[in-house]
DNA sequence: TTGATTGTTCAGTTCGGACTGAACGAGGTG
DNA sequence: CACCTCGTTCAGTCCGAACTGAACAATCAA
């Protein structure tokens, strides 16, 4: 088990990723797990994660499951070993973008739903909302093409 | 003062924007203010916002100031009137993108700082981190070009 | 069977940000 | 001056998410 304490620069990195994740709406521990796994040469077990990050096994379990569910980490395994080994999902970056796209899409739908309710006398409001829809649709489309270009370029 | 209660579809919209903002790391009330101002034909005073949203004036004040600071709303004024009138900043959409760019930039710097600390034996980890930097740099650059294309296209 | 090992779930606590009431400051008006 | 109006700030409360300990599967081994 590749445990061992982290060096101070690594601790710092893990904490900063934890804080950034919080701003993203993920629990801090989930972020710390991501940070640690980014730095890890080998996948890590639940106990390893809990011990290295000094959090309870319950938290480690809850948060790895969360990260697994949203596709940010993968569970892997080894022959003759009952434990699960967690690693950063190979497509984690794409998943992040995917999450962003979904959020943008949600906003577009929300605005489109309210638009018919805004009286036609409210010309400024209607114009503003219409622009919002156009903008977010544009962003949505660009994010998709961006990803395609990356995938082409990456190989 | 263009007060008056909101219709139910509008209340629904305002609440949903409030919830989405929370996921973005903004207070719910800040989001509700954004939602309300999106729908408003005229700018609104602090008292108007507080009353319509049924929150304290203190909250309205704190959150309009927050939104003003991050450039999402504007304070406007009228002759012979001491009050401030708040509206969605005309460049609010660009500001959102700006915020996203800053966050991406921060992440790039963070990873670049930790990379030299990762031992050269950790080939997988180093490769992963390097790809992360490349990806986010790519996104950063694309977001900028995206905005330029929008601005050209918009006129 | 008993006893480890691994992981999940749940009840309860903790902690921090959001929100409010109230006091205050800064201007304006009579 | 006294008395508004408008807005900010601060101390304190409240609420909910995050986290933990402990109990509980489930699986394997002896």
PDB file of N, CA and C in Angstrom, chain B residues 53-144:
ATOM      1  N   UNK B  53     -38.917  40.447  -2.635  1.00  0.00           N
ATOM      2  CA  UNK B  53     -38.339  39.129  -2.362  1.00  0.00           C
ATOM      3  C   UNK B  53     -38.610  38.670  -0.931  1.00  0.00           C
ATOM      4  N   UNK B  54     -39.210  39.546  -0.154  1.00  0.00           N
ATOM      5  CA  UNK B  54     -39.496  39.217   1.245  1.00  0.00           C
ATOM      6  C   UNK B  54     -38.261  38.808   2.014  1.00  0.00           C
ATOM      7  N   UNK B  55     -37.234  39.631   1.915  1.00  0.00           N
ATOM      8  CA  UNK B  55     -36.017  39.454   2.714  1.00  0.00           C
ATOM      9  C   UNK B  55     -35.730  40.776   3.416  1.00  0.00           C
ATOM     10  N   UNK B  56     -34.853  40.717   4.398  1.00  0.00           N
ATOM     11  CA  UNK B  56     -34.557  41.941   5.139  1.00  0.00           C
ATOM     12  C   UNK B  56     -33.773  42.920   4.270  1.00  0.00           C
ATOM     13  N   UNK B  57     -33.889  44.180   4.624  1.00  0.00           N
ATOM     14  CA  UNK B  57     -33.141  45.189   3.907  1.00  0.00           C
ATOM     15  C   UNK B  57     -31.644  44.937   4.047  1.00  0.00           C
ATOM     16  N   UNK B  58     -31.252  44.424   5.199  1.00  0.00           N
ATOM     17  CA  UNK B  58     -29.838  44.115   5.409  1.00  0.00           C
ATOM     18  C   UNK B  58     -29.352  43.114   4.371  1.00  0.00           C
ATOM     19  N   UNK B  59     -30.120  42.065   4.157  1.00  0.00           N
ATOM     20  CA  UNK B  59     -29.727  41.075   3.155  1.00  0.00           C
ATOM     21  C   UNK B  59     -29.699  41.680   1.767  1.00  0.00           C
ATOM     22  N   UNK B  60     -30.711  42.459   1.456  1.00  0.00           N
ATOM     23  CA  UNK B  60     -30.751  43.091   0.142  1.00  0.00           C
ATOM     24  C   UNK B  60     -29.516  43.958  -0.051  1.00  0.00           C
ATOM     25  N   UNK B  61     -29.156  44.710   0.975  1.00  0.00           N
ATOM     26  CA  UNK B  61     -27.990  45.585   0.873  1.00  0.00           C
ATOM     27  C   UNK B  61     -26.715  44.774   0.676  1.00  0.00           C
ATOM     28  N   UNK B  62     -26.500  43.796   1.556  1.00  0.00           N
ATOM     29  CA  UNK B  62     -25.285  42.978   1.463  1.00  0.00           C
ATOM     30  C   UNK B  62     -25.154  42.337   0.084  1.00  0.00           C
ATOM     31  N   UNK B  63     -26.243  41.815  -0.402  1.00  0.00           N
ATOM     32  CA  UNK B  63     -26.161  41.042  -1.645  1.00  0.00           C
ATOM     33  C   UNK B  63     -26.101  41.903  -2.910  1.00  0.00           C
ATOM     34  N   UNK B  64     -26.764  43.061  -2.872  1.00  0.00           N
ATOM     35  CA  UNK B  64     -26.600  43.950  -4.030  1.00  0.00           C
ATOM     36  C   UNK B  64     -25.153  44.452  -4.082  1.00  0.00           C
ATOM     37  N   UNK B  65     -24.589  44.707  -2.931  1.00  0.00           N
ATOM     38  CA  UNK B  65     -23.186  45.158  -2.923  1.00  0.00           C
ATOM     39  C   UNK B  65     -22.271  44.070  -3.453  1.00  0.00           C
ATOM     40  N   UNK B  66     -22.541  42.841  -3.030  1.00  0.00           N
ATOM     41  CA  UNK B  66     -21.755  41.719  -3.559  1.00  0.00           C
ATOM     42  C   UNK B  66     -21.859  41.645  -5.077  1.00  0.00           C
ATOM     43  N   UNK B  67     -23.078  41.686  -5.568  1.00  0.00           N
ATOM     44  CA  UNK B  67     -23.303  41.575  -7.012  1.00  0.00           C
ATOM     45  C   UNK B  67     -22.685  42.757  -7.760  1.00  0.00           C
ATOM     46  N   UNK B  68     -22.729  43.915  -7.137  1.00  0.00           N
ATOM     47  CA  UNK B  68     -22.114  45.085  -7.746  1.00  0.00           C
ATOM     48  C   UNK B  68     -20.601  44.885  -7.824  1.00  0.00           C
ATOM     49  N   UNK B  69     -20.039  44.378  -6.733  1.00  0.00           N
ATOM     50  CA  UNK B  69     -18.584  44.191  -6.676  1.00  0.00           C
ATOM     51  C   UNK B  69     -18.095  43.228  -7.747  1.00  0.00           C
ATOM     52  N   UNK B  70     -18.836  42.162  -7.979  1.00  0.00           N
ATOM     53  CA  UNK B  70     -18.388  41.200  -8.993  1.00  0.00           C
ATOM     54  C   UNK B  70     -18.928  41.552 -10.387  1.00  0.00           C
ATOM     55  N   UNK B  71     -19.544  42.708 -10.484  1.00  0.00           N
ATOM     56  CA  UNK B  71     -19.920  43.217 -11.799  1.00  0.00           C
ATOM     57  C   UNK B  71     -21.176  42.632 -12.406  1.00  0.00           C
ATOM     58  N   UNK B  72     -21.993  41.974 -11.595  1.00  0.00           N
ATOM     59  CA  UNK B  72     -23.201  41.369 -12.140  1.00  0.00           C
ATOM     60  C   UNK B  72     -24.388  42.332 -12.145  1.00  0.00           C
ATOM     61  N   UNK B  73     -24.385  43.327 -11.287  1.00  0.00           N
ATOM     62  CA  UNK B  73     -25.431  44.355 -11.348  1.00  0.00           C
ATOM     63  C   UNK B  73     -24.784  45.744 -11.362  1.00  0.00           C
ATOM     64  N   UNK B  74     -25.559  46.702 -11.801  1.00  0.00           N
ATOM     65  CA  UNK B  74     -25.144  48.106 -11.840  1.00  0.00           C
ATOM     66  C   UNK B  74     -26.013  48.923 -10.921  1.00  0.00           C
ATOM     67  N   UNK B  75     -25.432  49.932 -10.320  1.00  0.00           N
ATOM     68  CA  UNK B  75     -26.222  50.923  -9.593  1.00  0.00           C
ATOM     69  C   UNK B  75     -26.486  52.079 -10.552  1.00  0.00           C
ATOM     70  N   UNK B  76     -27.728  52.441 -10.703  1.00  0.00           N
ATOM     71  CA  UNK B  76     -28.039  53.614 -11.516  1.00  0.00           C
ATOM     72  C   UNK B  76     -28.788  54.606 -10.631  1.00  0.00           C
ATOM     73  N   UNK B  77     -29.009  55.798 -11.152  1.00  0.00           N
ATOM     74  CA  UNK B  77     -29.669  56.816 -10.333  1.00  0.00           C
ATOM     75  C   UNK B  77     -30.603  57.664 -11.179  1.00  0.00           C
ATOM     76  N   UNK B  78     -31.436  58.427 -10.481  1.00  0.00           N
ATOM     77  CA  UNK B  78     -32.352  59.327 -11.184  1.00  0.00           C
ATOM     78  C   UNK B  78     -32.257  60.725 -10.579  1.00  0.00           C
ATOM     79  N   UNK B  79     -32.411  61.722 -11.406  1.00  0.00           N
ATOM     80  CA  UNK B  79     -32.331  63.107 -10.902  1.00  0.00           C
ATOM     81  C   UNK B  79     -33.362  63.337  -9.800  1.00  0.00           C
ATOM     82  N   UNK B  80     -32.952  64.062  -8.776  1.00  0.00           N
ATOM     83  CA  UNK B  80     -33.880  64.402  -7.704  1.00  0.00           C
ATOM     84  C   UNK B  80     -34.305  63.222  -6.869  1.00  0.00           C
ATOM     85  N   UNK B  81     -33.488  62.155  -6.886  1.00  0.00           N
ATOM     86  CA  UNK B  81     -33.831  60.957  -6.116  1.00  0.00           C
ATOM     87  C   UNK B  81     -32.552  60.441  -5.467  1.00  0.00           C
ATOM     88  N   UNK B  82     -32.589  60.310  -4.159  1.00  0.00           N
ATOM     89  CA  UNK B  82     -31.373  59.891  -3.470  1.00  0.00           C
ATOM     90  C   UNK B  82     -31.117  58.391  -3.587  1.00  0.00           C
ATOM     91  N   UNK B  83     -32.151  57.660  -3.900  1.00  0.00           N
ATOM     92  CA  UNK B  83     -31.999  56.201  -3.894  1.00  0.00           C
ATOM     93  C   UNK B  83     -31.170  55.680  -5.065  1.00  0.00           C
ATOM     94  N   UNK B  84     -30.625  54.502  -4.885  1.00  0.00           N
ATOM     95  CA  UNK B  84     -29.939  53.828  -5.991  1.00  0.00           C
ATOM     96  C   UNK B  84     -30.935  52.885  -6.657  1.00  0.00           C
ATOM     97  N   UNK B  85     -30.796  52.765  -7.963  1.00  0.00           N
ATOM     98  CA  UNK B  85     -31.642  51.844  -8.714  1.00  0.00           C
ATOM     99  C   UNK B  85     -30.765  50.760  -9.312  1.00  0.00           C
ATOM    100  N   UNK B  86     -31.094  49.523  -8.997  1.00  0.00           N
ATOM    101  CA  UNK B  86     -30.257  48.414  -9.448  1.00  0.00           C
ATOM    102  C   UNK B  86     -30.825  47.751 -10.691  1.00  0.00           C
ATOM    103  N   UNK B  87     -29.910  47.356 -11.551  1.00  0.00           N
ATOM    104  CA  UNK B  87     -30.309  46.619 -12.757  1.00  0.00           C
ATOM    105  C   UNK B  87     -29.225  45.588 -13.064  1.00  0.00           C
ATOM    106  N   UNK B  88     -29.558  44.636 -13.888  1.00  0.00           N
ATOM    107  CA  UNK B  88     -28.549  43.697 -14.384  1.00  0.00           C
ATOM    108  C   UNK B  88     -27.494  44.468 -15.166  1.00  0.00           C
ATOM    109  N   UNK B  89     -26.243  44.217 -14.901  1.00  0.00           N
ATOM    110  CA  UNK B  89     -25.194  44.888 -15.659  1.00  0.00           C
ATOM    111  C   UNK B  89     -25.274  44.455 -17.119  1.00  0.00           C
ATOM    112  N   UNK B  90     -25.164  45.407 -18.015  1.00  0.00           N
ATOM    113  CA  UNK B  90     -25.267  45.066 -19.440  1.00  0.00           C
ATOM    114  C   UNK B  90     -24.247  44.002 -19.857  1.00  0.00           C
ATOM    115  N   UNK B  91     -23.096  43.989 -19.178  1.00  0.00           N
ATOM    116  CA  UNK B  91     -22.071  43.017 -19.556  1.00  0.00           C
ATOM    117  C   UNK B  91     -22.012  41.838 -18.579  1.00  0.00           C
ATOM    118  N   UNK B  92     -23.151  41.544 -17.969  1.00  0.00           N
ATOM    119  CA  UNK B  92     -23.175  40.476 -16.968  1.00  0.00           C
ATOM    120  C   UNK B  92     -22.757  39.124 -17.552  1.00  0.00           C
ATOM    121  N   UNK B  93     -23.165  38.861 -18.768  1.00  0.00           N
ATOM    122  CA  UNK B  93     -22.827  37.568 -19.370  1.00  0.00           C
ATOM    123  C   UNK B  93     -21.320  37.430 -19.551  1.00  0.00           C
ATOM    124  N   UNK B  94     -20.710  38.492 -20.040  1.00  0.00           N
ATOM    125  CA  UNK B  94     -19.259  38.467 -20.208  1.00  0.00           C
ATOM    126  C   UNK B  94     -18.574  38.294 -18.853  1.00  0.00           C
ATOM    127  N   UNK B  95     -19.132  38.920 -17.848  1.00  0.00           N
ATOM    128  CA  UNK B  95     -18.549  38.796 -16.523  1.00  0.00           C
ATOM    129  C   UNK B  95     -18.586  37.369 -16.001  1.00  0.00           C
ATOM    130  N   UNK B  96     -19.654  36.674 -16.289  1.00  0.00           N
ATOM    131  CA  UNK B  96     -19.742  35.268 -15.879  1.00  0.00           C
ATOM    132  C   UNK B  96     -18.606  34.470 -16.500  1.00  0.00           C
ATOM    133  N   UNK B  97     -18.413  34.704 -17.799  1.00  0.00           N
ATOM    134  CA  UNK B  97     -17.360  33.989 -18.489  1.00  0.00           C
ATOM    135  C   UNK B  97     -16.000  34.340 -17.888  1.00  0.00           C
ATOM    136  N   UNK B  98     -15.860  35.605 -17.582  1.00  0.00           N
ATOM    137  CA  UNK B  98     -14.630  36.104 -16.973  1.00  0.00           C
ATOM    138  C   UNK B  98     -14.336  35.355 -15.674  1.00  0.00           C
ATOM    139  N   UNK B  99     -15.375  35.195 -14.868  1.00  0.00           N
ATOM    140  CA  UNK B  99     -15.213  34.474 -13.607  1.00  0.00           C
ATOM    141  C   UNK B  99     -14.745  33.045 -13.856  1.00  0.00           C
ATOM    142  N   UNK B 100     -15.316  32.424 -14.856  1.00  0.00           N
ATOM    143  CA  UNK B 100     -14.936  31.052 -15.178  1.00  0.00           C
ATOM    144  C   UNK B 100     -13.475  30.995 -15.614  1.00  0.00           C
ATOM    145  N   UNK B 101     -13.086  31.965 -16.421  1.00  0.00           N
ATOM    146  CA  UNK B 101     -11.697  32.012 -16.874  1.00  0.00           C
ATOM    147  C   UNK B 101     -10.734  32.160 -15.708  1.00  0.00           C
ATOM    148  N   UNK B 102     -11.087  33.006 -14.780  1.00  0.00           N
ATOM    149  CA  UNK B 102     -10.197  33.214 -13.641  1.00  0.00           C
ATOM    150  C   UNK B 102     -10.016  31.921 -12.859  1.00  0.00           C
ATOM    151  N   UNK B 103     -11.103  31.215 -12.658  1.00  0.00           N
ATOM    152  CA  UNK B 103     -11.040  29.947 -11.915  1.00  0.00           C
ATOM    153  C   UNK B 103     -10.159  28.931 -12.632  1.00  0.00           C
ATOM    154  N   UNK B 104     -10.319  28.867 -13.944  1.00  0.00           N
ATOM    155  CA  UNK B 104      -9.507  27.939 -14.725  1.00  0.00           C
ATOM    156  C   UNK B 104      -8.033  28.298 -14.605  1.00  0.00           C
ATOM    157  N   UNK B 105      -7.768  29.572 -14.714  1.00  0.00           N
ATOM    158  CA  UNK B 105      -6.403  30.073 -14.604  1.00  0.00           C
ATOM    159  C   UNK B 105      -5.775  29.682 -13.269  1.00  0.00           C
ATOM    160  N   UNK B 106      -6.558  29.850 -12.219  1.00  0.00           N
ATOM    161  CA  UNK B 106      -6.103  29.504 -10.876  1.00  0.00           C
ATOM    162  C   UNK B 106      -5.691  28.034 -10.803  1.00  0.00           C
ATOM    163  N   UNK B 107      -6.519  27.195 -11.389  1.00  0.00           N
ATOM    164  CA  UNK B 107      -6.236  25.764 -11.360  1.00  0.00           C
ATOM    165  C   UNK B 107      -4.945  25.447 -12.111  1.00  0.00           C
ATOM    166  N   UNK B 108      -4.771  26.078 -13.259  1.00  0.00           N
ATOM    167  CA  UNK B 108      -3.548  25.875 -14.032  1.00  0.00           C
ATOM    168  C   UNK B 108      -2.326  26.212 -13.184  1.00  0.00           C
ATOM    169  N   UNK B 109      -2.396  27.346 -12.517  1.00  0.00           N
ATOM    170  CA  UNK B 109      -1.249  27.767 -11.711  1.00  0.00           C
ATOM    171  C   UNK B 109      -0.972  26.785 -10.577  1.00  0.00           C
ATOM    172  N   UNK B 110      -2.052  26.335  -9.970  1.00  0.00           N
ATOM    173  CA  UNK B 110      -1.916  25.389  -8.869  1.00  0.00           C
ATOM    174  C   UNK B 110      -1.195  24.119  -9.330  1.00  0.00           C
ATOM    175  N   UNK B 111      -1.633  23.577 -10.437  1.00  0.00           N
ATOM    176  CA  UNK B 111      -1.031  22.340 -10.936  1.00  0.00           C
ATOM    177  C   UNK B 111       0.415  22.584 -11.347  1.00  0.00           C
ATOM    178  N   UNK B 112       0.661  23.707 -11.971  1.00  0.00           N
ATOM    179  CA  UNK B 112       2.029  24.002 -12.394  1.00  0.00           C
ATOM    180  C   UNK B 112       2.974  24.131 -11.204  1.00  0.00           C
ATOM    181  N   UNK B 113       2.435  24.625 -10.111  1.00  0.00           N
ATOM    182  CA  UNK B 113       3.282  24.773  -8.921  1.00  0.00           C
ATOM    183  C   UNK B 113       3.637  23.430  -8.309  1.00  0.00           C
ATOM    184  N   UNK B 114       2.708  22.491  -8.345  1.00  0.00           N
ATOM    185  CA  UNK B 114       2.969  21.224  -7.682  1.00  0.00           C
ATOM    186  C   UNK B 114       3.779  20.273  -8.568  1.00  0.00           C
ATOM    187  N   UNK B 115       3.719  20.490  -9.858  1.00  0.00           N
ATOM    188  CA  UNK B 115       4.350  19.545 -10.776  1.00  0.00           C
ATOM    189  C   UNK B 115       5.836  19.278 -10.480  1.00  0.00           C
ATOM    190  N   UNK B 116       6.626  20.302 -10.227  1.00  0.00           N
ATOM    191  CA  UNK B 116       8.046  20.057  -9.933  1.00  0.00           C
ATOM    192  C   UNK B 116       8.258  19.221  -8.665  1.00  0.00           C
ATOM    193  N   UNK B 117       7.259  19.177  -7.817  1.00  0.00           N
ATOM    194  CA  UNK B 117       7.377  18.436  -6.562  1.00  0.00           C
ATOM    195  C   UNK B 117       7.085  16.959  -6.727  1.00  0.00           C
ATOM    196  N   UNK B 118       6.494  16.604  -7.869  1.00  0.00           N
ATOM    197  CA  UNK B 118       6.150  15.201  -8.073  1.00  0.00           C
ATOM    198  C   UNK B 118       7.378  14.462  -8.610  1.00  0.00           C
ATOM    199  N   UNK B 119       7.831  13.416  -7.904  1.00  0.00           N
ATOM    200  CA  UNK B 119       9.063  12.726  -8.287  1.00  0.00           C
ATOM    201  C   UNK B 119       9.006  12.173  -9.702  1.00  0.00           C
ATOM    202  N   UNK B 120      10.126  12.127 -10.331  1.00  0.00           N
ATOM    203  CA  UNK B 120      10.161  11.695 -11.729  1.00  0.00           C
ATOM    204  C   UNK B 120       9.814  10.222 -11.885  1.00  0.00           C
ATOM    205  N   UNK B 121       9.885   9.468 -10.790  1.00  0.00           N
ATOM    206  CA  UNK B 121       9.454   8.060 -10.875  1.00  0.00           C
ATOM    207  C   UNK B 121       7.948   7.967 -11.087  1.00  0.00           C
ATOM    208  N   UNK B 122       7.224   8.990 -10.657  1.00  0.00           N
ATOM    209  CA  UNK B 122       5.762   8.949 -10.788  1.00  0.00           C
ATOM    210  C   UNK B 122       5.348   9.384 -12.183  1.00  0.00           C
ATOM    211  N   UNK B 123       5.615   8.519 -13.108  1.00  0.00           N
ATOM    212  CA  UNK B 123       5.393   8.885 -14.505  1.00  0.00           C
ATOM    213  C   UNK B 123       3.921   9.116 -14.819  1.00  0.00           C
ATOM    214  N   UNK B 124       3.081   8.214 -14.300  1.00  0.00           N
ATOM    215  CA  UNK B 124       1.646   8.363 -14.579  1.00  0.00           C
ATOM    216  C   UNK B 124       1.106   9.660 -14.005  1.00  0.00           C
ATOM    217  N   UNK B 125       1.448   9.921 -12.758  1.00  0.00           N
ATOM    218  CA  UNK B 125       0.964  11.142 -12.117  1.00  0.00           C
ATOM    219  C   UNK B 125       1.436  12.371 -12.888  1.00  0.00           C
ATOM    220  N   UNK B 126       2.699  12.369 -13.247  1.00  0.00           N
ATOM    221  CA  UNK B 126       3.231  13.525 -13.979  1.00  0.00           C
ATOM    222  C   UNK B 126       2.533  13.705 -15.319  1.00  0.00           C
ATOM    223  N   UNK B 127       2.308  12.609 -15.999  1.00  0.00           N
ATOM    224  CA  UNK B 127       1.607  12.691 -17.271  1.00  0.00           C
ATOM    225  C   UNK B 127       0.206  13.244 -17.111  1.00  0.00           C
ATOM    226  N   UNK B 128      -0.466  12.761 -16.069  1.00  0.00           N
ATOM    227  CA  UNK B 128      -1.835  13.210 -15.813  1.00  0.00           C
ATOM    228  C   UNK B 128      -1.875  14.715 -15.537  1.00  0.00           C
ATOM    229  N   UNK B 129      -0.961  15.160 -14.707  1.00  0.00           N
ATOM    230  CA  UNK B 129      -0.937  16.582 -14.364  1.00  0.00           C
ATOM    231  C   UNK B 129      -0.585  17.438 -15.578  1.00  0.00           C
ATOM    232  N   UNK B 130       0.327  16.950 -16.382  1.00  0.00           N
ATOM    233  CA  UNK B 130       0.706  17.697 -17.574  1.00  0.00           C
ATOM    234  C   UNK B 130      -0.469  17.823 -18.536  1.00  0.00           C
ATOM    235  N   UNK B 131      -1.206  16.732 -18.680  1.00  0.00           N
ATOM    236  CA  UNK B 131      -2.388  16.783 -19.544  1.00  0.00           C
ATOM    237  C   UNK B 131      -3.413  17.772 -18.989  1.00  0.00           C
ATOM    238  N   UNK B 132      -3.565  17.766 -17.680  1.00  0.00           N
ATOM    239  CA  UNK B 132      -4.498  18.719 -17.062  1.00  0.00           C
ATOM    240  C   UNK B 132      -4.142  20.149 -17.414  1.00  0.00           C
ATOM    241  N   UNK B 133      -2.868  20.454 -17.339  1.00  0.00           N
ATOM    242  CA  UNK B 133      -2.441  21.817 -17.654  1.00  0.00           C
ATOM    243  C   UNK B 133      -2.737  22.133 -19.118  1.00  0.00           C
ATOM    244  N   UNK B 134      -2.386  21.187 -19.991  1.00  0.00           N
ATOM    245  CA  UNK B 134      -2.626  21.437 -21.408  1.00  0.00           C
ATOM    246  C   UNK B 134      -4.098  21.660 -21.683  1.00  0.00           C
ATOM    247  N   UNK B 135      -4.928  20.813 -21.114  1.00  0.00           N
ATOM    248  CA  UNK B 135      -6.376  20.904 -21.308  1.00  0.00           C
ATOM    249  C   UNK B 135      -6.920  22.257 -20.848  1.00  0.00           C
ATOM    250  N   UNK B 136      -6.560  22.633 -19.655  1.00  0.00           N
ATOM    251  CA  UNK B 136      -7.135  23.868 -19.130  1.00  0.00           C
ATOM    252  C   UNK B 136      -6.605  25.101 -19.859  1.00  0.00           C
ATOM    253  N   UNK B 137      -5.345  25.014 -20.290  1.00  0.00           N
ATOM    254  CA  UNK B 137      -4.824  26.103 -21.111  1.00  0.00           C
ATOM    255  C   UNK B 137      -5.620  26.204 -22.408  1.00  0.00           C
ATOM    256  N   UNK B 138      -5.896  25.075 -22.976  1.00  0.00           N
ATOM    257  CA  UNK B 138      -6.683  25.018 -24.207  1.00  0.00           C
ATOM    258  C   UNK B 138      -8.067  25.643 -23.997  1.00  0.00           C
ATOM    259  N   UNK B 139      -8.722  25.232 -22.927  1.00  0.00           N
ATOM    260  CA  UNK B 139     -10.046  25.769 -22.622  1.00  0.00           C
ATOM    261  C   UNK B 139      -9.990  27.283 -22.460  1.00  0.00           C
ATOM    262  N   UNK B 140      -8.990  27.720 -21.738  1.00  0.00           N
ATOM    263  CA  UNK B 140      -8.814  29.148 -21.472  1.00  0.00           C
ATOM    264  C   UNK B 140      -8.763  29.934 -22.773  1.00  0.00           C
ATOM    265  N   UNK B 141      -7.930  29.456 -23.655  1.00  0.00           N
ATOM    266  CA  UNK B 141      -7.724  30.111 -24.933  1.00  0.00           C
ATOM    267  C   UNK B 141      -9.015  30.092 -25.762  1.00  0.00           C
ATOM    268  N   UNK B 142      -9.706  28.978 -25.709  1.00  0.00           N
ATOM    269  CA  UNK B 142     -10.940  28.845 -26.476  1.00  0.00           C
ATOM    270  C   UNK B 142     -12.031  29.762 -25.935  1.00  0.00           C
ATOM    271  N   UNK B 143     -12.068  29.920 -24.634  1.00  0.00           N
ATOM    272  CA  UNK B 143     -13.084  30.789 -24.046  1.00  0.00           C
ATOM    273  C   UNK B 143     -12.883  32.227 -24.501  1.00  0.00           C
ATOM    274  N   UNK B 144     -11.632  32.611 -24.598  1.00  0.00           N
ATOM    275  CA  UNK B 144     -11.348  33.964 -25.059  1.00  0.00           C
ATOM    276  C   UNK B 144     -11.786  34.157 -26.504  1.00  0.00           C
TER     277      UNK B 144
END
